XYZ file of N, CA and C in Angstrom:
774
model
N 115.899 16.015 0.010
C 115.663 14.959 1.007
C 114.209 14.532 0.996
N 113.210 15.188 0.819
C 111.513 15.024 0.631
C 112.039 14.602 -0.633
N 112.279 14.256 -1.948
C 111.962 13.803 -2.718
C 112.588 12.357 -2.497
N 113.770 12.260 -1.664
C 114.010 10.679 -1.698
C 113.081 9.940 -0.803
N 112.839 10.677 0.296
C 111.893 10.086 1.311
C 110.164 9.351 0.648
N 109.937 10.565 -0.167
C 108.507 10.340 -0.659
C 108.643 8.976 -2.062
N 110.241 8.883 -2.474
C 110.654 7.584 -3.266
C 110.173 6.316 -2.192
N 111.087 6.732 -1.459
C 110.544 5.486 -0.348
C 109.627 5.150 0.005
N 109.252 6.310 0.520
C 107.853 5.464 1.441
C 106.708 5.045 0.377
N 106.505 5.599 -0.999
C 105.432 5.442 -1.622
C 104.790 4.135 -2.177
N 103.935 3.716 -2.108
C 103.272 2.007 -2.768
C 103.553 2.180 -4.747
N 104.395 2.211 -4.955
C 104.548 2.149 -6.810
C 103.443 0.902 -7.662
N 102.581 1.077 -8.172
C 101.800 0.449 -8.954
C 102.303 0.174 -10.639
N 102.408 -0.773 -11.501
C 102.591 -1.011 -12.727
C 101.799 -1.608 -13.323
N 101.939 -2.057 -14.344
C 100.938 -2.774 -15.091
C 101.248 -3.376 -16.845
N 101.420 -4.328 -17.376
C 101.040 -4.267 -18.867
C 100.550 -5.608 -19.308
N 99.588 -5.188 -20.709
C 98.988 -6.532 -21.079
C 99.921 -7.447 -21.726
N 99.313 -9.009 -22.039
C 100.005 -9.570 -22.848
C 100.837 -8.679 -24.226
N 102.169 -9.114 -23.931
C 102.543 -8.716 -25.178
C 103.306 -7.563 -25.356
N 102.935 -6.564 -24.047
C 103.600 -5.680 -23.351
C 105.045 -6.154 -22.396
N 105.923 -4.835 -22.214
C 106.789 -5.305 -21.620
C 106.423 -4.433 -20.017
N 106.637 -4.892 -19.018
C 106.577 -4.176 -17.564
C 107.600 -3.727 -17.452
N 107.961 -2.726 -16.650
C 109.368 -1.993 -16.389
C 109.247 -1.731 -14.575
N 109.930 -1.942 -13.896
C 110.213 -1.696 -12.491
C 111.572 -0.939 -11.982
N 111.322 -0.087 -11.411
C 112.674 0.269 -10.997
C 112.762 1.192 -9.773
N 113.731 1.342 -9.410
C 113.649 2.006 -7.550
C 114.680 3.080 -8.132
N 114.985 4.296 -7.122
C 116.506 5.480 -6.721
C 117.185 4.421 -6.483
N 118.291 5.476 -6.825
C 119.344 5.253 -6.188
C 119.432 4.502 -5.044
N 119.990 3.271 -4.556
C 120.629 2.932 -2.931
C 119.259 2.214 -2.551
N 118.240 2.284 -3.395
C 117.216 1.297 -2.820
C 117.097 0.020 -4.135
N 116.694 -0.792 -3.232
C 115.962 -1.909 -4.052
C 114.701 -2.256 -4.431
N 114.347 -3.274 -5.517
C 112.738 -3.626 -5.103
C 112.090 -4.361 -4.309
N 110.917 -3.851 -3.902
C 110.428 -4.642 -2.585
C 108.874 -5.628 -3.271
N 109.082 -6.260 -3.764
C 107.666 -6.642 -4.425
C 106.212 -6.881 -3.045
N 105.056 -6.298 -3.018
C 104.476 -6.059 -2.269
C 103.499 -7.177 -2.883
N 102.625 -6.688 -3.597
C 101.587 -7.707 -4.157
C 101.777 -7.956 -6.000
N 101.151 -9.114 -6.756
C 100.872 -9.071 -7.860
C 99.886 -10.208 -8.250
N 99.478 -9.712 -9.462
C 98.270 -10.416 -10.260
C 98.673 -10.229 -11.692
N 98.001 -12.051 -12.087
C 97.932 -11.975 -13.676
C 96.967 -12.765 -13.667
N 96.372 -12.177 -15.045
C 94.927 -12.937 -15.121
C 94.046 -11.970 -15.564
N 92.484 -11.918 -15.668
C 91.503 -10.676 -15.732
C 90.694 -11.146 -15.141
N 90.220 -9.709 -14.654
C 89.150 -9.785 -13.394
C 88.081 -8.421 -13.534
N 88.926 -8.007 -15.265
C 87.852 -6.472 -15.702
C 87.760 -6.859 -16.593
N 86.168 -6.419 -17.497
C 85.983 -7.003 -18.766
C 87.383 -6.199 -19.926
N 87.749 -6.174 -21.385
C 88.729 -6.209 -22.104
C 88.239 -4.327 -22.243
N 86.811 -3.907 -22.373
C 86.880 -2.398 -22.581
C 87.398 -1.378 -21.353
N 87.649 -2.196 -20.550
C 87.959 -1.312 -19.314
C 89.615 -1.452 -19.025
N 90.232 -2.781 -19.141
C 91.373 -2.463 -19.525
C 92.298 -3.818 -20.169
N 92.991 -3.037 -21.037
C 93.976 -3.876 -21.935
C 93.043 -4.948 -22.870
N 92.506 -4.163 -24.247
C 91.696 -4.663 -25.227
C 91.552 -5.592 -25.897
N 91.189 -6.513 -26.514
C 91.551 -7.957 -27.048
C 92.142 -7.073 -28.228
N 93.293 -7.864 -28.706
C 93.791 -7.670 -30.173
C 93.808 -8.676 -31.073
N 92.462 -9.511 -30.796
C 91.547 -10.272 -32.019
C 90.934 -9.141 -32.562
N 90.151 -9.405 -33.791
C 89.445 -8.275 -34.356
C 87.841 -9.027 -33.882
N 87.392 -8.137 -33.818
C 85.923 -8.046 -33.274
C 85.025 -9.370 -33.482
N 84.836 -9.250 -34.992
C 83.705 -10.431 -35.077
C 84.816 -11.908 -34.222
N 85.964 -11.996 -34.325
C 86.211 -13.482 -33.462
C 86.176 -13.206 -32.226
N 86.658 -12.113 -31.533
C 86.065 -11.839 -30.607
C 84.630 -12.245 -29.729
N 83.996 -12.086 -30.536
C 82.187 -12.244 -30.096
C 82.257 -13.698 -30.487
N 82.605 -14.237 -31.266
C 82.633 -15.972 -31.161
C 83.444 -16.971 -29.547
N 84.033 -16.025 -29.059
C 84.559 -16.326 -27.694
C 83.941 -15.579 -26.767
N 83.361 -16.404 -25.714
C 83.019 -15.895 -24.234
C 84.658 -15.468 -23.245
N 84.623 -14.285 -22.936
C 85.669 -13.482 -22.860
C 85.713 -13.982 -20.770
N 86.824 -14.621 -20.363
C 86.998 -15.165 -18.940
C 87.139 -13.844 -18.037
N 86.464 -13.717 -17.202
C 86.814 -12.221 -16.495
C 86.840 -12.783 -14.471
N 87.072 -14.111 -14.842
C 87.153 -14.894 -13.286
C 88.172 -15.443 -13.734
N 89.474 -14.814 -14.169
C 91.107 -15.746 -14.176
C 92.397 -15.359 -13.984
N 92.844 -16.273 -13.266
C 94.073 -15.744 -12.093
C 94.658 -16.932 -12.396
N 96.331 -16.722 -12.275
C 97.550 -17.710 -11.729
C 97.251 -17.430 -10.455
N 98.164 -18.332 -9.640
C 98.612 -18.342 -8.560
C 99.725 -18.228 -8.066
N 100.644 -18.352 -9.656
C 102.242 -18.102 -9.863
C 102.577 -16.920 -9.863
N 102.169 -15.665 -10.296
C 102.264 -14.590 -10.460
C 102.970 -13.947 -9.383
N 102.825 -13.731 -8.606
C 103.494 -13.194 -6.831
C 105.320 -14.079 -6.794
N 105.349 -15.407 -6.956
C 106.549 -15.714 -6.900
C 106.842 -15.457 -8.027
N 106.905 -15.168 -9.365
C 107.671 -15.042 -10.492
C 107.952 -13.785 -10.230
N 107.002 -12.934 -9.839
C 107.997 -11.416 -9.825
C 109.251 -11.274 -8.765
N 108.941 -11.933 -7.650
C 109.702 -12.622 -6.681
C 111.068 -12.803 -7.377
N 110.867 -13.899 -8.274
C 112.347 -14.540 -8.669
C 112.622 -13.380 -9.951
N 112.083 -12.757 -10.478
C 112.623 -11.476 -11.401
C 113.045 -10.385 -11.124
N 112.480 -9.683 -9.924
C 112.745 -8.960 -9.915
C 112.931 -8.463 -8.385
N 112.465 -8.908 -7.277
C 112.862 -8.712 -5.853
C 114.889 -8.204 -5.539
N 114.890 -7.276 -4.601
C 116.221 -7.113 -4.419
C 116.999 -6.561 -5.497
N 116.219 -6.162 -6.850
C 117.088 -5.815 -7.711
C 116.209 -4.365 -7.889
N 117.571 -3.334 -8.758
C 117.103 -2.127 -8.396
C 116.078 -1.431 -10.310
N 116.409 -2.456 -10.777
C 115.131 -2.499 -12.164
C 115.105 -3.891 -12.519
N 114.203 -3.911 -13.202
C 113.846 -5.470 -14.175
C 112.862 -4.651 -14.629
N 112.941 -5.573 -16.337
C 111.961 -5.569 -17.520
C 111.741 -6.968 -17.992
N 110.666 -7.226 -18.602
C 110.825 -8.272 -18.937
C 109.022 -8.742 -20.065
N 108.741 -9.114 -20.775
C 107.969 -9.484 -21.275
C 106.953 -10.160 -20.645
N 105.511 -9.634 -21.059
C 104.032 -10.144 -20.346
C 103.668 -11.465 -21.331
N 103.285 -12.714 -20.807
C 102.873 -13.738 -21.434
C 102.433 -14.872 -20.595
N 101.607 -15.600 -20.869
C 101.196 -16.500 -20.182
C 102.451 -17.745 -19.684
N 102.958 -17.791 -20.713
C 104.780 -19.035 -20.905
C 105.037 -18.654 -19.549
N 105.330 -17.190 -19.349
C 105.641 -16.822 -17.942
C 105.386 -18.173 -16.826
N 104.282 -17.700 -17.082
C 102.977 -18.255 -15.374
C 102.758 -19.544 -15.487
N 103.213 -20.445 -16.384
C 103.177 -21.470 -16.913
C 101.388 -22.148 -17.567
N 100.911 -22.433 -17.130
C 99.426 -23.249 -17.769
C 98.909 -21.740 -18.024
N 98.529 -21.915 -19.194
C 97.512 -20.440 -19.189
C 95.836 -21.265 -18.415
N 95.596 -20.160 -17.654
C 94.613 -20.240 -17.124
C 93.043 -20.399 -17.652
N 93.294 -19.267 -19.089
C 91.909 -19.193 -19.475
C 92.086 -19.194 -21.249
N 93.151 -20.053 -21.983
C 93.372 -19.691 -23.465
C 92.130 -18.980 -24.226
N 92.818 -17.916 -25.054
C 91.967 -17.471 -26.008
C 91.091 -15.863 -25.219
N 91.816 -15.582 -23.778
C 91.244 -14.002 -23.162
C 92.636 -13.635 -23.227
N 92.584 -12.015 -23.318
C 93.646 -11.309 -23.266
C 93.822 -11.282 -22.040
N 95.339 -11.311 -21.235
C 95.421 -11.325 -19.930
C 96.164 -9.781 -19.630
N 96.430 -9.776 -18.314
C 97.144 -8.116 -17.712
C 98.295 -8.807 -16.494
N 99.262 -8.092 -16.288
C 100.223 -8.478 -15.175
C 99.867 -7.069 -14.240
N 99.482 -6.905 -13.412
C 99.651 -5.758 -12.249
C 100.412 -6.022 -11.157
N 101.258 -4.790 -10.388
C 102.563 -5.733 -9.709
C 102.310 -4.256 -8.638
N 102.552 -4.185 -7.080
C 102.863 -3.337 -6.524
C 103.936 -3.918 -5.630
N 104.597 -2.731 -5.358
C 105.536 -2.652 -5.024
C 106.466 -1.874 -4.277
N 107.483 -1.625 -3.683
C 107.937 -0.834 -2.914
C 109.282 -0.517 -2.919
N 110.654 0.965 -2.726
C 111.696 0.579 -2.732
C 112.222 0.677 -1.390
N 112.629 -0.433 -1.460
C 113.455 -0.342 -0.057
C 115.262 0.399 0.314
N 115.356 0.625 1.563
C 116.842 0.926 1.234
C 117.858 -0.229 1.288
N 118.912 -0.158 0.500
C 120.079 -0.850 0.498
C 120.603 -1.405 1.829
N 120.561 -0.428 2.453
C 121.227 -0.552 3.980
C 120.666 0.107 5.233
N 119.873 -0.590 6.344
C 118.940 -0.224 7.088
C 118.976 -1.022 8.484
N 118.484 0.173 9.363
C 118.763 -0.357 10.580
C 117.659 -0.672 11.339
N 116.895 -1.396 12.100
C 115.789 -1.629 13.256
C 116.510 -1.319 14.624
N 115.565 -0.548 15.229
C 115.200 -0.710 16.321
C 113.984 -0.901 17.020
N 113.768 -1.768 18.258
C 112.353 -1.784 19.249
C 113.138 -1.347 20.661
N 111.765 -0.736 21.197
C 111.247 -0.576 22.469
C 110.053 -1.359 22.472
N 110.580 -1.617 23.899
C 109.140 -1.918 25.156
C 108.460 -1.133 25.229
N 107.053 -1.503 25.729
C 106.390 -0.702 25.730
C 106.390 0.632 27.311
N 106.520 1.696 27.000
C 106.689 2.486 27.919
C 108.181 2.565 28.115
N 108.993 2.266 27.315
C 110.537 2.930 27.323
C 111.082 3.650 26.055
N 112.424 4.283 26.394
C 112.373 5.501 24.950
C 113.357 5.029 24.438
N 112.894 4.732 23.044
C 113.488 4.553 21.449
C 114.505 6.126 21.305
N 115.617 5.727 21.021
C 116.528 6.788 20.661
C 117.370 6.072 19.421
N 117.001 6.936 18.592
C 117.704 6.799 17.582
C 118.740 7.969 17.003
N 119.810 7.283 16.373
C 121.207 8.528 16.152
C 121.656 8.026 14.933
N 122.180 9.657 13.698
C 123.386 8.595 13.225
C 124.761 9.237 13.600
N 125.612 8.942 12.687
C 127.100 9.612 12.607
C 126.981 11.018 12.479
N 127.704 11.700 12.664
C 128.156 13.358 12.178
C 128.370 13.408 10.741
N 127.192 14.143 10.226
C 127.214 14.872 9.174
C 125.797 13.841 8.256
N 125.504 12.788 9.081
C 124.207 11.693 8.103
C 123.265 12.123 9.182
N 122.138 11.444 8.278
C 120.412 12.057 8.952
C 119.873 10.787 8.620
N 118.562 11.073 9.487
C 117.854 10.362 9.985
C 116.434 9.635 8.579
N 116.397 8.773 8.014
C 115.244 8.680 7.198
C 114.652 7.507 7.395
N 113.582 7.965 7.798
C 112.360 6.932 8.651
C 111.956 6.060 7.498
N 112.045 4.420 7.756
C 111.593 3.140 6.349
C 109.684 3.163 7.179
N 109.455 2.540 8.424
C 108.653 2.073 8.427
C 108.722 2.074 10.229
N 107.654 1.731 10.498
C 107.327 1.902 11.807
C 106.153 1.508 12.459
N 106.251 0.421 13.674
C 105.025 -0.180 14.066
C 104.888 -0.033 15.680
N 103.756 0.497 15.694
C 103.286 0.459 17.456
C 102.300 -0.304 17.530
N 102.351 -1.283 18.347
C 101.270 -2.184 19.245
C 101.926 -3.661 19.017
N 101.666 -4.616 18.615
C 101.786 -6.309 18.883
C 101.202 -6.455 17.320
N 102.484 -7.454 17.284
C 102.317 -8.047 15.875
C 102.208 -9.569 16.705
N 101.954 -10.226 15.045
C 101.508 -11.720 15.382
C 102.761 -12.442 15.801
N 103.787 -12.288 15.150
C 105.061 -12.992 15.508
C 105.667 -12.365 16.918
N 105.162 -10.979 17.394
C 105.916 -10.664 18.797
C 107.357 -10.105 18.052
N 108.100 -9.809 19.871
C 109.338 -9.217 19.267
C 110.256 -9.870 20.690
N 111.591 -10.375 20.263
C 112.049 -11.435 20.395
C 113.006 -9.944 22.047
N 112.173 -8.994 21.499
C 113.088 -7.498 22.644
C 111.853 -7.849 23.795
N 111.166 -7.896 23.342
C 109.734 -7.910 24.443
C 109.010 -8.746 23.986
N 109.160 -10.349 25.108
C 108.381 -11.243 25.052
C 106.915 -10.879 25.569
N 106.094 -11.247 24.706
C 104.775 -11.323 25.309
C 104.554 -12.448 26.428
N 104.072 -11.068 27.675
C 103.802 -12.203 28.644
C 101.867 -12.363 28.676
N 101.732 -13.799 29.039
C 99.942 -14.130 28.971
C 99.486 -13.941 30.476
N 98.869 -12.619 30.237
C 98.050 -12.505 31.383
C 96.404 -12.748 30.871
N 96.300 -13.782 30.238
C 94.833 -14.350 30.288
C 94.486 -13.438 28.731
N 95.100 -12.589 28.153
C 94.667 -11.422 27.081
C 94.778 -12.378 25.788
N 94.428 -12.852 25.099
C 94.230 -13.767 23.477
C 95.599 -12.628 22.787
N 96.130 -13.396 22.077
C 97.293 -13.061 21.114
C 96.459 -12.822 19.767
N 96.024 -11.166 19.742
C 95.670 -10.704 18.637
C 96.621 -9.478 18.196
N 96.849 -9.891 16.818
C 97.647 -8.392 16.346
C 96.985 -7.270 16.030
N 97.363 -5.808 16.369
C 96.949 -5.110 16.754
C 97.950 -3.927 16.422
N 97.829 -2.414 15.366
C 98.668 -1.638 15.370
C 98.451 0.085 14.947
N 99.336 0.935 15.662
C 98.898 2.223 15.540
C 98.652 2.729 13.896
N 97.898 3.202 13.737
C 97.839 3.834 12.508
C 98.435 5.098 12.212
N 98.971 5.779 13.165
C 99.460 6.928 12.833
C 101.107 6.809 13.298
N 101.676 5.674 13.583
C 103.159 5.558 13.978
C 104.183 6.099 12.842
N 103.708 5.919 11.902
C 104.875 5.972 11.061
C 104.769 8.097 11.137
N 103.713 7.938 10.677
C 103.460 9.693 10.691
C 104.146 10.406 11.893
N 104.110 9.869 12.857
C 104.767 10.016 13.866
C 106.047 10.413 14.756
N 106.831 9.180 13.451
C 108.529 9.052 13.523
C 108.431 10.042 12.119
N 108.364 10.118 11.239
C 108.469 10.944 10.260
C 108.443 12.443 10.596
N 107.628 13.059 11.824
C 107.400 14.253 12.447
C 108.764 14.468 13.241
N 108.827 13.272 14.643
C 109.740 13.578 14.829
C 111.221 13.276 15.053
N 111.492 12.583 13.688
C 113.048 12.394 13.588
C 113.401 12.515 11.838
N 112.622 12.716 11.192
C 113.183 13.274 9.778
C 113.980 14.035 9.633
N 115.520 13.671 8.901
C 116.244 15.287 8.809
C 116.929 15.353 10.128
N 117.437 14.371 11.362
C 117.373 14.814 12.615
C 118.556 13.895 12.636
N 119.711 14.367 13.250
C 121.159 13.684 13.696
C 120.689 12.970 14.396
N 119.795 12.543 15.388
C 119.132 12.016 16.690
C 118.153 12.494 17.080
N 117.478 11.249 17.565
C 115.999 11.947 18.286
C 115.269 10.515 18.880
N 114.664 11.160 20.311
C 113.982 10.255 20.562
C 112.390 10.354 20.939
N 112.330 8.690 21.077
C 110.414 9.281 21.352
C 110.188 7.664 22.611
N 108.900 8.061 23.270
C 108.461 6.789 24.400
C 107.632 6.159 23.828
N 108.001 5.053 24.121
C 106.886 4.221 23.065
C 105.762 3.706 24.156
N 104.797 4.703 24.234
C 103.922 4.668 24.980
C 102.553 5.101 24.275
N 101.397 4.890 25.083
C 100.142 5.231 24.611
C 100.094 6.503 24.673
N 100.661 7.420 25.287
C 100.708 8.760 25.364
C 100.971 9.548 23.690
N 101.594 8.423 23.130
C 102.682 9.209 22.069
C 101.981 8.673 20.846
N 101.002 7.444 20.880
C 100.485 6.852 19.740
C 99.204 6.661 19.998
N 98.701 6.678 21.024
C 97.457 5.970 21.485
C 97.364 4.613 21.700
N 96.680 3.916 21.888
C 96.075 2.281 22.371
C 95.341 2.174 21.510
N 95.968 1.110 20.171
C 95.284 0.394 18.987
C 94.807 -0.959 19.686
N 95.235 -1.215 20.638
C 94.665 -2.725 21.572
C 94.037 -2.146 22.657
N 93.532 -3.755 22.726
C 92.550 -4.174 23.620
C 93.502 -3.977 25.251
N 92.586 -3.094 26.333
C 93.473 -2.923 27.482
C 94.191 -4.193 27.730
N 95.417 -3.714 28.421
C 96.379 -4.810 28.998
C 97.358 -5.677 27.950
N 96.776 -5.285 26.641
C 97.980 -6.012 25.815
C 99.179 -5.094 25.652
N 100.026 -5.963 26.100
C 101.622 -5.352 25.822
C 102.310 -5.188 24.266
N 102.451 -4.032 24.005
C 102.843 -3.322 23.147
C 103.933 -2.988 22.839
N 104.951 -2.818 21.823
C 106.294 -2.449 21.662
C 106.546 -1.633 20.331
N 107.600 -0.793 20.149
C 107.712 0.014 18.718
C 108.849 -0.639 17.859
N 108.337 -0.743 16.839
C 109.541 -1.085 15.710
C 110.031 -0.188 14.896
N 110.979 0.102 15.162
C 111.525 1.022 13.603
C 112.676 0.601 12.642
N 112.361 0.932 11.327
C 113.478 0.683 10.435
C 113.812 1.830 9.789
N 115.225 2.395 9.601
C 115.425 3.478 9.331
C 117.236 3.442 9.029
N 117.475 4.559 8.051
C 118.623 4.779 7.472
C 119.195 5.837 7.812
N 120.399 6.012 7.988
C 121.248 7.055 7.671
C 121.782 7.682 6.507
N 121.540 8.570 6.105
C 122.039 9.178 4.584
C 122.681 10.583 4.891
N 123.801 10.225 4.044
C 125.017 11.593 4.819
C 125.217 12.265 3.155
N 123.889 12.159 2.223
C 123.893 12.711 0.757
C 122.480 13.139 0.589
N 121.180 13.882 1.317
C 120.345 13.826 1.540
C 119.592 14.396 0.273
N 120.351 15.110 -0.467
C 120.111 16.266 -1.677
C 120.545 15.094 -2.997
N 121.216 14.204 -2.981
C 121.491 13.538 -4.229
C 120.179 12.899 -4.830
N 119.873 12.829 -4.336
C 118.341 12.060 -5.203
C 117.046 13.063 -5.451
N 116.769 13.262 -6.651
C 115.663 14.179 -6.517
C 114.054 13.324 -7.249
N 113.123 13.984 -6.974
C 112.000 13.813 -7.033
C 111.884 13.307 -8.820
N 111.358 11.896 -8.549
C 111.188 11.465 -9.737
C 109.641 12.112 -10.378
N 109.758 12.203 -11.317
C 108.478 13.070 -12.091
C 107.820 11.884 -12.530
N 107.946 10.937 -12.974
C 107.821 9.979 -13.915
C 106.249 9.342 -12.571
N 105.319 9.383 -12.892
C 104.421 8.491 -12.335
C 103.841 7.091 -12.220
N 103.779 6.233 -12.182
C 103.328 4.891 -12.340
C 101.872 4.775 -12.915
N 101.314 4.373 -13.776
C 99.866 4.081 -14.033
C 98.694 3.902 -13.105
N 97.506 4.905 -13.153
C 96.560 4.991 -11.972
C 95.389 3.856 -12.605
N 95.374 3.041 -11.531
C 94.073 2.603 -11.652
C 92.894 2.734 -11.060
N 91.689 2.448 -11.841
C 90.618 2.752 -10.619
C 90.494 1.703 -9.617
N 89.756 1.466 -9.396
C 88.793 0.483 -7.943
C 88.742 -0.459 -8.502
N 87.991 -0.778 -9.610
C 87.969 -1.665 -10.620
C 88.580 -2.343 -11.225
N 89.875 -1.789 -11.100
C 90.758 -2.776 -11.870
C 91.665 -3.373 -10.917
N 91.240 -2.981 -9.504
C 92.110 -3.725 -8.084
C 91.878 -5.188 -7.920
N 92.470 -6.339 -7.541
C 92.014 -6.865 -6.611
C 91.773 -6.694 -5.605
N 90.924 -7.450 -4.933
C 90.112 -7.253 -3.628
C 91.111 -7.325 -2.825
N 91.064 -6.332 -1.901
C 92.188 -6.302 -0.241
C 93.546 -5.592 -0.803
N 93.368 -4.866 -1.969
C 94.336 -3.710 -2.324
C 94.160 -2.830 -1.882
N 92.814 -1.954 -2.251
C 93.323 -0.732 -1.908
C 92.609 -0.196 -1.128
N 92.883 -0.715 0.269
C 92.472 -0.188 1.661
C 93.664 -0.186 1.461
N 94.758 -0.792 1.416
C 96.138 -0.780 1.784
C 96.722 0.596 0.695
N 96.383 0.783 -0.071
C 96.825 1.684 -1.268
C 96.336 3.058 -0.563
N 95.060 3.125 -0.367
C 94.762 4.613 0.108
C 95.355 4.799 1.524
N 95.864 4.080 2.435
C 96.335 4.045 3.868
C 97.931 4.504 3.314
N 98.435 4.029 2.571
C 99.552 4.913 1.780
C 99.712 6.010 1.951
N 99.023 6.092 0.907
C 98.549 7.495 0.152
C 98.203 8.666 1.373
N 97.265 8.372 2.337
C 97.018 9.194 3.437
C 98.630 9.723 4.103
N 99.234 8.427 4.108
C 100.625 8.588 5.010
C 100.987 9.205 3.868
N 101.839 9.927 2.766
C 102.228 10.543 2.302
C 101.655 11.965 1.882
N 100.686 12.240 2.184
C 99.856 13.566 2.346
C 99.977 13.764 3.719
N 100.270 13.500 4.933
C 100.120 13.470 6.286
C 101.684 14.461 6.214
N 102.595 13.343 5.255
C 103.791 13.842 5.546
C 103.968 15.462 4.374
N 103.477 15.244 3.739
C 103.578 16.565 3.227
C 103.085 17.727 3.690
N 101.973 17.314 4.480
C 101.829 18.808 5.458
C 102.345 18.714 6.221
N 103.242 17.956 7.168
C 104.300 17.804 7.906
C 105.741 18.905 7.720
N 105.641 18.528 6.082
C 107.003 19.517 6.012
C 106.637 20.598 5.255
């Protein structure tokens, strides 16, 4: 059951240069969730995915290290979203106009698996979230939000007592529901500041979201060995990986958990 859970919740990273093929794929009963992607280069060619000109033409070209589609995010979209693998060949034809002819380019794609079949619930703020499944299925926590999102929740209208509509959310919620309803026929919690703390500004009204599955096969899926390609810092775009290491924390949180 920790090995399907840690399938789930984890941010999956890929990558290949022109010419390369990418491979994506989720467990069992989940799908793909495409999170972010980039094509283009934004690291010089020795740091990653090498020109395969030979050298001296090489140095006759100024090598583009400021080039991006903008297509990239919807093409993986239409390839591969909702489906539980896709492969498919790296090339500019892809993305349509090449951006920068004559630099070797890279596709990087993150991503997520989601489950097949999943349930939400919210609370108000200061009432208790109970969640259950059937006899003999358990409880496996997708995702989970405490405080005010930008869109609101259609369970608890935001009322304006003079407070600005800023979004605002716990950082430790998910860690939270993962503590206490993993593995659990039922369980509940108050969705209160008591239980998460106050990520807002006093007086903003707050509510919990959860998405979560029942699985009555908790042992069928085991821990994939197979790792995804690490990159450094360097080879991120910008506003990745605060989101990548906030992951990463939540899945070490949960491993000393269990």
């Amino acid at each position: 059951f920790a090995g399907y859970i840690s399938q789930v919740l984890k941010n999956y990273t890929d990558h290949a240069c022109d010419g390369e093929y990418v491979s994506l794929r989720c467990p069992h009963r989940t799908t793909i969730s495409i999170q972010s992607s980039f094509y283009g280069r934004i690291v010089p060619s020795h740091q990653m995915c090498p020109s395969r000109y030979p050298h001296s033409y090489a140095t006759l070209i100024k090598e583009d290290v400021a080039c991006s589609v903008g297509t990239s995010l919807q093409k993986m979209l239409d390839e591969c979203q909702d489906r539980r693998s896709c492969q498919f060949l790296v090339n500019s034809r892809l993305f349509g106009t090449d951006p920068c002819p004559g630099t070797g380019k890279y596709l990087i794609v993150w991503y997520k698996c989601r489950p097949n079949e999943y349930k939400s619930k919210v609370a108000c703020e200061d009432d208790k979230l109970r969640l259950s499944c059937k006899k003999s299925m358990v409880i496996a926590i997708y995702s989970a939000i405490f405080g005010r999102t930008q869109g609101g929740s259609l369970e608890c209208p935001y009322q304006n007592l003079g407070m600005p509509m800023i979004e605002c959310q716990s950082a430790t919620a998910l860690q939270l529901m993962i503590k206490r309803c993993h593995g659990k026929r039922s369980c509940s919690i108050y969705a209160s500041t008591y239980e998460f703390g106050d990520p807002c500004y006093p007086g903003i009204q707050k509510h919990l979201n959860v998405i979560y599955t029942c699985d009555n096969t908790p042992l069928l899926l085991p821990v994939d060995e197979t790792q995804p390609p690490v990159l450094t810092s360097s080879m991120e775009p910008v506003g990745v990986s605060t989101e990548m290491a906030l992951l990463s924390n939540i899945l070490a949180a949960y491993a000393f958990i269990t």
